[in-house]
Structure formats: structure tokens, C-alpha cells
Tab-separated table of C-alpha atoms and ligand atoms in Angstrom:
chain	number	residue	atom	x	y	z
Q	1	MET	CA	0.000	0.000	0.000
Q	2	LYS	CA	1.173	3.544	-0.781
Q	3	ILE	CA	0.067	6.486	1.326
Q	4	LEU	CA	0.864	10.171	0.831
Q	5	VAL	CA	0.630	12.471	3.878
Q	6	ILE	CA	0.580	16.183	3.044
Q	7	GLY	CA	2.191	18.591	5.511
Q	8	ASN	CA	5.351	19.024	7.558
Q	9	GLY	CA	4.319	19.392	11.190
Q	10	GLY	CA	4.068	17.279	14.309
Q	11	ARG	CA	0.509	16.401	13.321
Q	12	GLU	CA	1.654	14.864	10.038
Q	13	SER	CA	4.406	12.954	11.881
Q	14	ALA	CA	1.723	11.558	14.205
Q	15	ILE	CA	-0.527	10.595	11.279
Q	16	ALA	CA	2.347	8.803	9.518
Q	17	HIS	CA	3.338	7.073	12.780
Q	18	THR	CA	-0.226	5.842	13.278
Q	19	ILE	CA	-0.471	4.517	9.727
Q	20	ARG	CA	2.854	2.707	10.210
Q	21	ARG	CA	1.561	1.025	13.427
Q	22	PHE	CA	-1.118	-0.742	11.375
Q	23	HIS	CA	0.732	-1.117	8.056
Q	24	LYS	CA	4.315	-2.206	8.635
Q	25	ASP	CA	4.962	-2.672	4.911
Q	26	ALA	CA	3.257	0.433	3.556
Q	27	THR	CA	5.247	2.955	1.545
Q	28	ILE	CA	4.605	6.266	3.284
Q	29	TYR	CA	5.430	9.523	1.502
Q	30	VAL	CA	5.327	12.873	3.290
Q	31	ALA	CA	5.173	16.116	1.285
Q	32	PRO	CA	7.161	18.143	2.082
Q	33	GLY	CA	7.861	16.484	5.450
Q	34	ASN	CA	10.464	17.333	8.092
Q	35	GLY	CA	13.751	15.961	9.461
Q	36	GLY	CA	12.021	13.095	11.242
Q	37	THR	CA	9.837	11.990	8.346
Q	38	ASP	CA	13.012	12.136	6.216
Q	39	LEU	CA	14.468	9.406	8.459
Q	40	ASP	CA	11.367	7.227	8.899
Q	41	TYR	CA	9.442	7.662	5.630
Q	42	ILE	CA	10.059	9.159	2.180
Q	43	ASN	CA	10.016	12.943	1.943
Q	44	VAL	CA	8.705	14.417	-1.302
Q	45	PRO	CA	9.837	18.003	-1.979
Q	46	ILE	CA	6.460	19.418	-3.039
Q	47	LYS	CA	4.859	22.332	-1.194
Q	48	VAL	CA	1.404	21.880	0.347
Q	49	GLU	CA	-0.002	24.643	-1.898
Q	50	ALA	CA	1.179	22.970	-5.127
Q	51	LEU	CA	-2.084	21.092	-5.683
Q	52	LYS	CA	-1.425	20.007	-9.262
Q	53	GLU	CA	2.096	18.754	-8.521
Q	54	LEU	CA	0.766	16.782	-5.555
Q	55	ALA	CA	-1.937	15.200	-7.724
Q	56	ASP	CA	0.641	14.451	-10.453
Q	57	PHE	CA	2.830	12.734	-7.869
Q	58	ALA	CA	-0.067	10.683	-6.463
Q	59	GLU	CA	-1.004	9.621	-9.981
Q	60	GLN	CA	2.538	8.738	-11.087
Q	61	GLU	CA	3.307	6.763	-7.933
Q	62	GLN	CA	-0.136	5.147	-7.879
Q	63	VAL	CA	-0.722	6.289	-4.328
Q	64	ASP	CA	-3.669	4.442	-2.752
Q	65	LEU	CA	-4.665	7.170	-0.311
Q	66	THR	CA	-3.656	10.796	0.299
Q	67	VAL	CA	-4.192	12.336	3.743
Q	68	VAL	CA	-4.205	16.133	4.061
Q	69	GLY	CA	-2.795	17.572	7.305
Q	70	PRO	CA	-3.025	21.388	7.105
Q	71	GLU	CA	-5.971	23.647	6.299
Q	72	VAL	CA	-4.429	25.706	3.500
Q	73	PRO	CA	-4.582	23.060	0.727
Q	74	LEU	CA	-8.082	22.030	1.893
Q	75	VAL	CA	-9.354	25.603	1.652
Q	76	MET	CA	-7.638	25.876	-1.762
Q	77	GLY	CA	-9.654	22.851	-2.931
Q	78	ILE	CA	-7.108	20.008	-3.039
Q	79	VAL	CA	-9.821	17.400	-2.476
Q	80	ASP	CA	-11.762	18.575	-5.553
Q	81	VAL	CA	-8.557	18.506	-7.635
Q	82	PHE	CA	-7.799	14.913	-6.557
Q	83	ASN	CA	-11.416	13.765	-6.943
Q	84	GLU	CA	-11.630	15.140	-10.476
Q	85	ARG	CA	-8.667	12.948	-11.349
Q	86	GLY	CA	-10.107	9.881	-9.604
Q	87	LEU	CA	-7.477	9.947	-6.839
Q	88	LYS	CA	-8.511	8.832	-3.356
Q	89	ILE	CA	-8.020	11.566	-0.754
Q	90	PHE	CA	-9.102	12.074	2.859
Q	91	GLY	CA	-10.448	15.518	3.749
Q	92	PRO	CA	-13.393	17.822	3.035
Q	93	ASN	CA	-13.984	19.388	-0.377
Q	94	LYS	CA	-13.565	23.100	-1.036
Q	95	GLU	CA	-17.167	23.947	-0.203
Q	96	CYS	CA	-16.974	22.234	3.195
Q	97	ALA	CA	-13.478	23.586	3.918
Q	98	GLN	CA	-15.144	26.995	4.251
Q	99	PHE	CA	-15.952	25.909	7.797
Q	100	GLU	CA	-12.322	26.757	8.502
Q	101	GLY	CA	-11.754	29.224	5.669
Q	102	SER	CA	-14.521	31.583	6.779
Q	103	LYS	CA	-15.663	32.287	10.322
Q	104	TYR	CA	-18.734	34.032	8.887
Q	105	PHE	CA	-19.715	30.900	6.927
Q	106	THR	CA	-19.468	28.843	10.129
Q	107	LYS	CA	-21.376	31.372	12.238
Q	108	GLN	CA	-24.237	31.433	9.761
Q	109	PHE	CA	-24.398	27.631	9.695
Q	110	LEU	CA	-24.402	27.462	13.506
Q	111	MET	CA	-27.170	30.058	13.770
Q	112	ARG	CA	-29.333	28.454	11.050
Q	113	ASN	CA	-29.080	25.125	12.811
Q	114	GLU	CA	-29.548	26.511	16.329
Q	115	ILE	CA	-26.208	25.217	17.570
Q	116	PRO	CA	-24.979	27.028	20.722
Q	117	THR	CA	-22.230	29.581	19.977
Q	118	ALA	CA	-21.256	33.150	20.919
Q	119	GLN	CA	-23.500	36.010	19.730
Q	120	TYR	CA	-21.938	37.794	16.795
Q	121	ALA	CA	-22.160	40.558	14.219
Q	122	SER	CA	-20.289	40.743	10.920
Q	123	PHE	CA	-19.085	43.627	8.750
Q	124	ASN	CA	-17.295	44.034	5.446
Q	125	ARG	CA	-14.557	46.465	4.466
Q	126	ASN	CA	-17.075	49.137	3.428
Q	127	GLU	CA	-18.529	49.169	6.922
Q	128	VAL	CA	-15.525	50.158	9.053
Q	129	GLU	CA	-17.323	52.821	11.084
Q	130	ALA	CA	-20.399	50.638	11.625
Q	131	CYS	CA	-18.123	47.847	12.834
Q	132	VAL	CA	-16.308	50.147	15.288
Q	133	LYS	CA	-19.653	51.451	16.550
Q	134	ALA	CA	-21.108	47.945	16.933
Q	135	SER	CA	-18.057	46.749	18.873
Q	136	LYS	CA	-19.021	49.209	21.631
Q	137	HIS	CA	-22.334	47.406	22.121
Q	138	PHE	CA	-20.533	44.209	23.163
Q	139	SER	CA	-19.449	43.739	26.803
Q	140	LEU	CA	-15.704	43.751	27.414
Q	141	PRO	CA	-13.629	41.948	26.492
Q	142	VAL	CA	-14.922	41.937	22.930
Q	143	VAL	CA	-13.617	39.388	20.440
Q	144	VAL	CA	-12.571	40.694	16.997
Q	145	LYS	CA	-11.927	38.077	14.307
Q	146	ALA	CA	-10.640	38.337	10.763
Q	147	ASP	CA	-12.949	36.136	8.717
Q	148	GLY	CA	-10.402	34.089	6.770
Q	149	LEU	CA	-7.235	32.100	7.399
Q	150	ALA	CA	-4.668	34.195	9.256
Q	151	ALA	CA	-2.269	31.527	10.542
Q	152	GLY	CA	-3.814	31.677	14.020
Q	153	LYS	CA	-3.195	35.425	14.366
Q	154	GLY	CA	-6.613	36.691	13.272
Q	155	VAL	CA	-8.384	36.531	16.658
Q	156	LEU	CA	-8.083	39.476	19.049
Q	157	ILE	CA	-9.489	39.422	22.572
Q	158	CYS	CA	-9.837	43.164	23.289
Q	159	GLU	CA	-9.969	44.363	26.885
Q	160	THR	CA	-10.863	47.960	25.878
Q	161	TYR	CA	-12.996	49.501	23.118
Q	162	GLU	CA	-9.916	51.447	21.978
Q	163	ALA	CA	-8.043	48.192	21.442
Q	164	ALA	CA	-11.022	46.784	19.540
Q	165	GLU	CA	-11.138	49.859	17.295
Q	166	GLU	CA	-7.413	49.613	16.638
Q	167	GLY	CA	-7.766	45.913	15.805
Q	168	ILE	CA	-10.714	46.509	13.490
Q	169	ARG	CA	-8.900	49.268	11.575
Q	170	GLU	CA	-5.764	47.163	11.327
Q	171	ILE	CA	-7.599	44.117	9.934
Q	172	PHE	CA	-9.570	46.210	7.446
Q	173	SER	CA	-6.402	48.055	6.392
Q	174	GLY	CA	-5.208	44.811	4.818
Q	175	LYS	CA	-2.885	43.327	7.458
Q	176	PHE	CA	-4.218	39.840	6.642
Q	177	GLY	CA	-4.969	40.415	2.961
Q	178	ASP	CA	-8.187	38.766	1.759
Q	179	ALA	CA	-8.640	37.099	5.152
Q	180	GLY	CA	-9.553	40.567	6.455
Q	181	GLU	CA	-12.303	41.348	3.930
Q	182	LEU	CA	-14.823	40.571	6.633
Q	183	ILE	CA	-14.741	40.920	10.400
Q	184	VAL	CA	-16.769	38.902	12.868
Q	185	LEU	CA	-17.321	40.536	16.271
Q	186	GLU	CA	-18.177	38.128	19.041
Q	187	GLU	CA	-19.346	38.012	22.591
Q	188	PHE	CA	-16.556	36.722	24.889
Q	189	LEU	CA	-17.335	33.273	26.249
Q	190	THR	CA	-16.055	32.086	29.623
Q	191	GLY	CA	-15.363	28.538	30.721
Q	192	THR	CA	-12.857	25.833	29.873
Q	193	GLU	CA	-11.788	25.015	26.322
Q	194	ALA	CA	-11.764	21.530	24.863
Q	195	SER	CA	-10.932	20.137	21.435
Q	196	LEU	CA	-13.211	17.504	19.984
Q	197	LEU	CA	-12.012	15.915	16.751
Q	198	CYS	CA	-14.655	13.943	14.863
Q	199	PHE	CA	-14.621	11.572	11.899
Q	200	VAL	CA	-17.377	12.476	9.423
Q	201	ASP	CA	-18.560	10.599	6.311
Q	202	GLY	CA	-21.354	12.907	5.158
Q	203	GLU	CA	-24.040	10.935	7.000
Q	204	THR	CA	-22.485	10.068	10.342
Q	205	ILE	CA	-20.305	11.942	12.825
Q	206	VAL	CA	-18.182	9.970	15.280
Q	207	PRO	CA	-16.215	11.873	17.917
Q	208	MET	CA	-12.683	10.732	18.697
Q	209	GLU	CA	-11.375	10.693	22.240
Q	210	THR	CA	-11.319	14.211	23.700
Q	211	ALA	CA	-8.232	16.361	24.110
Q	212	ARG	CA	-6.964	19.576	25.593
Q	213	ASP	CA	-4.477	21.953	23.975
Q	214	TYR	CA	-2.338	24.616	25.686
Q	215	LYS	CA	-2.306	27.630	23.402
Q	216	ARG	CA	-0.212	30.102	25.391
Q	217	ALA	CA	3.569	30.094	25.177
Q	218	LEU	CA	4.327	30.222	28.915
Q	219	ASP	CA	3.364	28.403	32.110
Q	220	ASN	CA	0.074	29.355	33.797
Q	221	ASP	CA	-1.346	30.330	30.406
Q	222	GLU	CA	0.792	33.432	30.205
Q	223	GLY	CA	2.605	34.810	27.180
Q	224	LEU	CA	1.562	34.920	23.559
Q	225	ASN	CA	-0.778	32.604	21.690
Q	226	THR	CA	1.005	29.820	19.833
Q	227	GLY	CA	0.038	26.913	17.609
Q	228	GLY	CA	-0.160	24.792	20.786
Q	229	MET	CA	2.506	23.927	23.369
Q	230	GLY	CA	1.234	20.585	24.573
Q	231	GLY	CA	-1.837	18.615	25.406
Q	232	PHE	CA	-3.375	15.535	26.834
Q	233	SER	CA	-6.182	13.063	26.211
Q	234	PRO	CA	-8.832	12.421	27.416
Q	235	ASN	CA	-9.974	15.829	28.626
Q	236	PRO	CA	-11.846	15.325	31.936
Q	237	ILE	CA	-13.878	18.512	31.458
Q	238	ILE	CA	-15.947	16.443	29.013
Q	239	ASN	CA	-17.545	14.260	31.689
Q	240	PRO	CA	-20.534	12.004	30.887
Q	241	SER	CA	-23.186	14.703	31.339
Q	242	VAL	CA	-21.252	17.265	29.266
Q	243	LYS	CA	-20.730	14.559	26.649
Q	244	GLN	CA	-24.459	13.924	26.555
Q	245	ASN	CA	-25.082	17.626	25.973
Q	246	ILE	CA	-22.445	17.756	23.241
Q	247	ASP	CA	-24.102	14.797	21.515
Q	248	THR	CA	-27.611	16.210	21.554
Q	249	ARG	CA	-27.021	19.964	21.254
Q	250	ILE	CA	-23.976	20.020	18.991
Q	251	LEU	CA	-23.108	16.812	17.126
Q	252	LYS	CA	-26.643	15.837	16.172
Q	253	PRO	CA	-27.635	19.263	14.793
Q	254	ILE	CA	-24.285	19.517	12.959
Q	255	ILE	CA	-24.811	16.288	11.025
Q	256	GLU	CA	-28.493	17.065	10.463
Q	257	GLY	CA	-27.466	20.505	9.190
Q	258	PHE	CA	-24.878	18.988	6.828
Q	259	LYS	CA	-27.517	16.702	5.366
Q	260	LYS	CA	-30.242	19.333	5.160
Q	261	GLU	CA	-27.897	21.797	3.450
Q	262	LYS	CA	-26.419	19.119	1.183
Q	263	LEU	CA	-22.916	19.710	2.494
Q	264	ASN	CA	-21.195	16.428	1.819
Q	265	PHE	CA	-18.580	16.793	4.576
Q	266	LYS	CA	-16.070	13.934	4.646
Q	267	GLY	CA	-12.943	14.058	6.784
Q	268	VAL	CA	-12.132	15.369	10.231
Q	269	LEU	CA	-14.265	18.082	11.789
Q	270	PHE	CA	-12.385	19.657	14.697
Q	271	ILE	CA	-14.827	21.374	17.049
Q	272	GLY	CA	-13.313	23.975	19.369
Q	273	LEU	CA	-15.588	24.079	22.413
Q	274	MET	CA	-16.003	26.386	25.383
Q	275	ILE	CA	-17.573	24.546	28.291
Q	276	ASP	CA	-19.183	26.450	31.132
Q	277	GLY	CA	-20.588	24.064	33.716
Q	278	LYS	CA	-22.527	21.560	31.652
Q	279	ASP	CA	-23.074	23.948	28.743
Q	280	PRO	CA	-20.938	23.438	25.668
Q	281	LYS	CA	-20.715	26.166	23.022
Q	282	VAL	CA	-18.902	26.091	19.695
Q	283	LEU	CA	-15.955	28.497	19.468
Q	284	GLU	CA	-14.901	27.475	15.998
Q	285	PHE	CA	-14.590	24.663	13.481
Q	286	ASN	CA	-11.430	23.426	11.839
Q	287	VAL	CA	-11.630	20.939	8.988
Q	288	ARG	CA	-8.575	18.814	9.787
Q	289	PHE	CA	-6.726	17.102	12.587
Q	290	GLY	CA	-5.458	19.465	15.336
Q	291	ASP	CA	-1.852	20.090	16.215
Q	292	PRO	CA	-0.846	19.029	18.905
Q	293	GLU	CA	-4.176	17.296	19.687
Q	294	THR	CA	-3.413	14.633	17.075
Q	295	GLN	CA	-0.143	13.746	18.812
Q	296	SER	CA	-2.171	13.081	22.012
Q	297	VAL	CA	-5.218	11.405	20.465
Q	298	LEU	CA	-3.941	9.125	17.676
Q	299	PRO	CA	-1.539	7.090	19.866
Q	300	ARG	CA	-4.699	5.974	21.718
Q	301	LEU	CA	-6.400	4.745	18.541
Q	302	LYS	CA	-6.688	0.944	18.443
Q	303	THR	CA	-8.456	0.677	15.070
Q	304	ASP	CA	-6.637	0.980	11.746
Q	305	LEU	CA	-6.679	4.669	10.761
Q	306	VAL	CA	-6.491	3.806	7.042
Q	307	GLU	CA	-9.633	1.708	7.401
Q	308	ILE	CA	-11.448	4.540	9.209
Q	309	MET	CA	-10.423	7.100	6.584
Q	310	GLY	CA	-11.628	4.734	3.844
Q	311	ALA	CA	-14.948	4.380	5.675
Q	312	CYS	CA	-15.289	8.188	5.789
Q	313	ILE	CA	-14.604	8.512	2.062
Q	314	GLU	CA	-16.988	5.673	1.149
Q	315	GLY	CA	-19.768	6.561	3.614
Q	316	ARG	CA	-19.351	3.434	5.759
Q	317	LEU	CA	-18.604	5.094	9.085
Q	318	ALA	CA	-21.828	3.896	10.751
Q	319	ASP	CA	-20.682	0.294	10.196
Q	320	THR	CA	-17.131	0.855	11.467
Q	321	SER	CA	-16.383	0.275	15.120
Q	322	ILE	CA	-13.591	2.442	16.487
Q	323	GLU	CA	-11.693	1.328	19.578
Q	324	TRP	CA	-9.555	3.423	21.903
Q	325	ASP	CA	-6.801	2.624	24.355
Q	326	GLU	CA	-7.938	3.183	27.953
Q	327	ARG	CA	-4.571	4.672	28.810
Q	328	GLN	CA	-4.143	8.439	28.971
Q	329	SER	CA	-1.665	10.465	26.973
Q	330	VAL	CA	0.397	13.564	27.563
Q	331	THR	CA	2.152	15.497	24.792
Q	332	LEU	CA	4.847	18.110	25.310
Q	333	VAL	CA	5.925	20.473	22.540
Q	334	LEU	CA	9.521	21.728	22.381
Q	335	ALA	CA	9.810	25.013	20.508
Q	336	SER	CA	12.709	26.922	19.018
Q	337	LYS	CA	14.348	30.002	20.465
Q	338	GLY	CA	12.124	33.084	20.152
Q	339	TYR	CA	8.938	31.195	19.275
Q	340	PRO	CA	6.254	32.421	18.581
Q	341	GLU	CA	7.603	35.929	17.860
Q	342	SER	CA	10.624	34.883	15.858
Q	343	SER	CA	11.896	31.634	14.517
Q	344	HIS	CA	15.478	30.499	15.054
Q	345	LYS	CA	16.797	27.802	12.750
Q	346	GLY	CA	19.853	25.623	12.379
Q	347	ASP	CA	20.484	24.600	16.000
Q	348	VAL	CA	21.697	21.010	16.294
Q	349	ILE	CA	19.375	18.732	18.298
Q	350	ASN	CA	21.021	16.162	20.566
Q	351	GLY	CA	19.744	13.256	22.609
Q	352	LEU	CA	16.909	12.000	20.406
Q	353	ASP	CA	18.451	8.523	20.175
Q	354	THR	CA	18.507	8.235	23.984
Q	355	LEU	CA	14.702	8.375	24.392
Q	356	GLU	CA	12.918	5.306	25.715
Q	357	GLU	CA	11.144	3.100	23.200
Q	358	GLU	CA	7.749	3.924	24.748
Q	359	THR	CA	8.206	7.625	23.975
Q	360	ILE	CA	6.506	8.674	20.754
Q	361	LEU	CA	8.668	11.289	19.083
Q	362	CYS	CA	7.015	13.506	16.478
Q	363	HIS	CA	9.262	15.863	14.570
Q	364	ALA	CA	7.833	19.224	13.436
Q	365	GLY	CA	10.226	22.111	12.678
Q	366	THR	CA	13.301	19.967	12.049
Q	367	LYS	CA	15.530	19.189	9.095
Q	368	ARG	CA	18.155	16.591	8.417
Q	369	VAL	CA	21.572	18.006	7.579
Q	370	GLU	CA	23.905	15.120	6.739
Q	371	ASP	CA	24.077	13.096	9.944
Q	372	SER	CA	22.527	15.676	12.237
Q	373	ILE	CA	18.996	16.799	12.965
Q	374	GLN	CA	18.684	20.576	13.241
Q	375	THR	CA	15.913	22.931	14.227
Q	376	ASP	CA	13.981	24.509	11.368
Q	377	GLY	CA	11.971	27.085	13.340
Q	378	GLY	CA	8.640	27.210	15.157
Q	379	ARG	CA	7.539	24.168	17.078
Q	380	VAL	CA	10.406	21.692	16.740
Q	381	LEU	CA	9.377	18.414	18.367
Q	382	ALA	CA	6.523	16.847	20.309
Q	383	ILE	CA	6.946	13.907	22.654
Q	384	THR	CA	4.023	11.790	23.840
Q	385	ARG	CA	3.663	9.062	26.444
Q	386	LEU	CA	0.754	6.801	27.277
Q	387	ALA	CA	0.246	5.595	30.847
Q	388	SER	CA	-2.500	4.350	33.101
Q	389	SER	CA	-2.809	7.788	34.674
Q	390	LEU	CA	-2.196	11.340	33.537
Q	391	GLU	CA	0.239	11.838	36.425
Q	392	GLU	CA	2.313	8.895	35.326
Q	393	ALA	CA	2.362	9.950	31.662
Q	394	ARG	CA	3.278	13.461	32.719
Q	395	ALA	CA	6.117	12.242	34.960
Q	396	GLU	CA	7.564	10.144	32.114
Q	397	ILE	CA	7.391	13.034	29.656
Q	398	TYR	CA	9.203	15.433	31.944
Q	399	LYS	CA	11.873	12.792	32.606
Q	400	GLU	CA	12.336	12.196	28.872
Q	401	VAL	CA	12.567	15.875	27.954
Q	402	GLN	CA	15.713	16.157	30.096
Q	403	LYS	CA	17.499	13.974	27.536
Q	404	ILE	CA	16.896	16.353	24.609
Q	405	GLN	CA	19.030	19.430	24.025
Q	406	PHE	CA	19.185	22.209	21.464
Q	407	ASP	CA	20.154	25.837	21.795
Q	408	GLY	CA	17.251	27.969	23.026
Q	409	MET	CA	14.897	24.997	23.528
Q	410	GLN	CA	11.727	26.105	25.287
Q	411	PHE	CA	8.795	24.171	26.666
Q	412	ARG	CA	6.065	24.578	29.274
Q	413	THR	CA	6.546	22.856	32.616
Q	414	ASP	CA	2.853	22.718	33.530
Q	415	ILE	CA	1.329	20.518	30.811
Q	416	ALA	CA	-1.276	18.160	32.340
Q	417	LYS	CA	-0.484	19.449	35.831
E	1	LIG	P1	-9.687	30.558	16.924
E	1	LIG	O1	-8.513	30.973	16.070
E	1	LIG	O2	-11.014	30.940	16.379
E	1	LIG	O3	-9.494	29.168	17.409
E	1	LIG	O4	-9.556	31.388	18.272
E	1	LIG	C1	-8.373	31.334	18.982
E	1	LIG	C2	-8.656	31.326	20.447
E	1	LIG	O5	-9.285	32.550	20.818
E	1	LIG	C3	-9.606	30.242	20.926
E	1	LIG	O6	-8.978	29.014	21.118
E	1	LIG	C4	-10.096	30.859	22.223
E	1	LIG	O7	-9.099	30.697	23.228
E	1	LIG	C5	-10.174	32.325	21.887
E	1	LIG	N1	-11.544	32.701	21.494
E	1	LIG	C6	-12.049	32.729	20.240
E	1	LIG	N2	-13.345	33.142	20.256
E	1	LIG	C7	-13.654	33.353	21.537
E	1	LIG	C8	-14.849	33.782	22.217
E	1	LIG	N3	-15.971	34.099	21.563
E	1	LIG	N4	-14.808	33.864	23.568
E	1	LIG	C9	-13.683	33.575	24.247
E	1	LIG	N5	-12.532	33.186	23.674
E	1	LIG	C10	-12.511	33.073	22.338
E	2	LIG	N1	-4.347	23.059	18.265
E	2	LIG	C1	-5.190	23.913	17.546
E	2	LIG	C2	-5.240	23.702	16.099
E	2	LIG	O1	-4.740	22.724	15.573
E	2	LIG	O2	-5.795	24.541	15.423
């Protein structure tokens, strides 16, 4: 079997690792991949935005299944390009990828289908003054969001109306290009966040095990927002009664809404939730696996991921039973010097070969330079351990991280505490 994984992050490393667990003999390509996938699989030097080249490669190599990691190619329509050429690919089509490509599209869907979410108002570039005025009708803090993809930087939580006005003018002035054509203003929700990744086949939605991500750079949720500095699974905030509410108030209306609106969503729907007491509300949708949630969740999967992805593509999810490991997982992200403000590259990483066999190592911002592995900016590595308790997994992770060294290495010390 030949599988092509598109992307170069820790998430794609975790996807490839999971496929390998079930398919020892598969040929796994990663495009463009990182230093770790260069060692363990076959890196293909094609960028994630080069849709035609990726399809050409899949066709030439007779790839059996392509799995898309990041949102950018999905929003660009990679699934439509592959489908038109009869190539099997896992992920939503361009129409459904708007759930990540446009916050306004998602908000409208949630409202139409009466799915709990923050109150909102939206404005286009011709309505700057109306947008500024409307922001003052929201309680503080007010949330200002650029509509489109902004690499995680398009959401501002504004503690003052002056800050909101500044943010609105900045977004409309073109800071995020087309992503800032529209602004969504939102009521600020309080509670605890959780990430719920779901498999979807157009007819059926099946949640994976729950996870928690740590978005801030520093301990105690201080510092800047990042792509995610660590996580764990399961997330205890989703207890049985919250789960029940998520099923009835969120998952059921989502799949009913997809069917009613003829949105043939196939792939992973990542639901960002805010949970206040027993009340879950949708913060946002992503249309792909999360990073680093995937590094925490997939090691717990006991059913063949390739089989599940095939079931999603072919509409057989209702007949597929998905099993999970009872053990809990903790993932720690190691980032490069200066992250997230700047991105240092080229520092040699030592100690990776001294990790215990039970430690799952996912490379992200790394590259192979002759015999060494060097940092390549951003989040560099993620390490995950499974154990019978969170405390135990956490203890193992923080023991293992002591063995890894690179200049300027930074990580949080309070993951899963
Ligand atoms: P997003 O890029 O939409 O995931 O938003 C990034 C982060 O901003 C979320 O993970 C939340 O921490 C925060 N956020 C977004 N919208 C809201 C909201 N309405 N209320 C509170 N926090 C929010
Ligand atoms: N961990 C958040 C995301 O993948 O968007």
C-alpha cells in the first residue's frame, strides 16, 4: 500500500506514525515532510499549496490514499482537484473547507441550525465605522476576528474599546490580505476550552477521544498565543453529562445541518468548544486534525486509521467500530528560540536517540543536515507518552525531555499538571 501524507508538522508525523503502526509494509510519503519523516518515511519536496504537482505525484506513484494535514490546501480545494482525477483523498472538499476558511460561513451555519455559539455581528470592508460602533455594544472583552485564514493570528481578545477599534482598523487596512475582507465581532465566552475531533462521512459523525491543547507560550497560560505547546487526552472537562449535551445539542444538529444543506462533509471536523458548567458552546470549526491534539489522540487509537479514513470517504462510518486505548496520553511540545515571535533555525538537536522506546517522538520544525537533525523554526518536536494515569504519563514526559538538548529549547513545565 502507498500512502501520501501532506504537511510538515508534528501532526503529520503523528498521522504517519499511526499509519505505520497498522501497516508495517506500507510505503509512506510525506510532502514536504520534516527531518524526522526524512528518516522514517520518504520525503517528497512538493509544497502543500502545489495542488497540481501533488496530484501528479499521487497519480505517477499510484498512491492508494492521500491524507491532508493542514488547512491551506483544503481551503484551496485540493480534495476537488484529486477527486476530479479519480485519486482517493481524505479531507473535506472546497465547499466544506469553508468551515475553517470563513468564520462568517461557520457562524451562519451554527445560527441556522440553532447550535450554541457566541453572539456575533459581521461587517465588510465598506462598513468600518459601523463595525467600530457595533463593537461598543458588546461587553468587554470583545472578540474581533478576521474572517479568513490568518495563521492563528486573526483573533483578538480586546480588553478595551480602543483596542477593539485599533484591531478593526488594522484588519480592514489589509494586514491579513483577503482574510480581512470581513470581520466577525463576538461576545466573549467564559469557561474551559476543549478540542473535539470527529470523523465524518457525510451521513455520520463519530467523535474521537477528547483532548486539551495549551495555546499560550508560557506556564500558567501566560505569554503569547502559539500553535499549541502541549496537550493531553482524554480531557476530563468532558464528563458524561457534558458529553451527553455535546451529543444532543452540537453533534446531532451539525450532522443534520450537513444533510439538510447538502454539504457532503467527509474528513475530520475539529470542534473547538467552550464549556461552562454543563453547557458546551462552539468556538470554531477546523476541517482537519489538530496540532498538537493529534499527537495526544492518535496514539490511543486501536483501530486501523487507514480503514477509518476509507470508511469516511466511502460513507461506511456507521458500520465501522472504532476502539480506543484506555490509557491516557500527555504530549509536550519543544519550541525553538524566540517562538512564537521569531523563529530560530539551524540549531543542532542532541539526545533523540537516547529516548525510551515507549516515547513517541514527532518531529515538526526539524531538518536533516547530513548526519545531524537541526531545528527549522517554530515548534520543533513533540513527545508523547501513554500511561494508566495522567500523572504517570506526565512524569515520564518530563523525565524524557531532560534527555533532549538544542540551543534555546523552550517548553512549558505545567502541561497536564
Ligand atoms: P480561533 O482561532 O477561532 O481558534 O480562536 C483562537 C482562540 O481565541 C480560541 O482558542 C479561544 O481561546 C479564543 N476565542 C475565540 N473566540 C472566543 C470567544 N468568543 N470567547 C472567548 N474566547 C474566544
Ligand atoms: N491546536 C489547535 C489547532 O490545531 O488549530
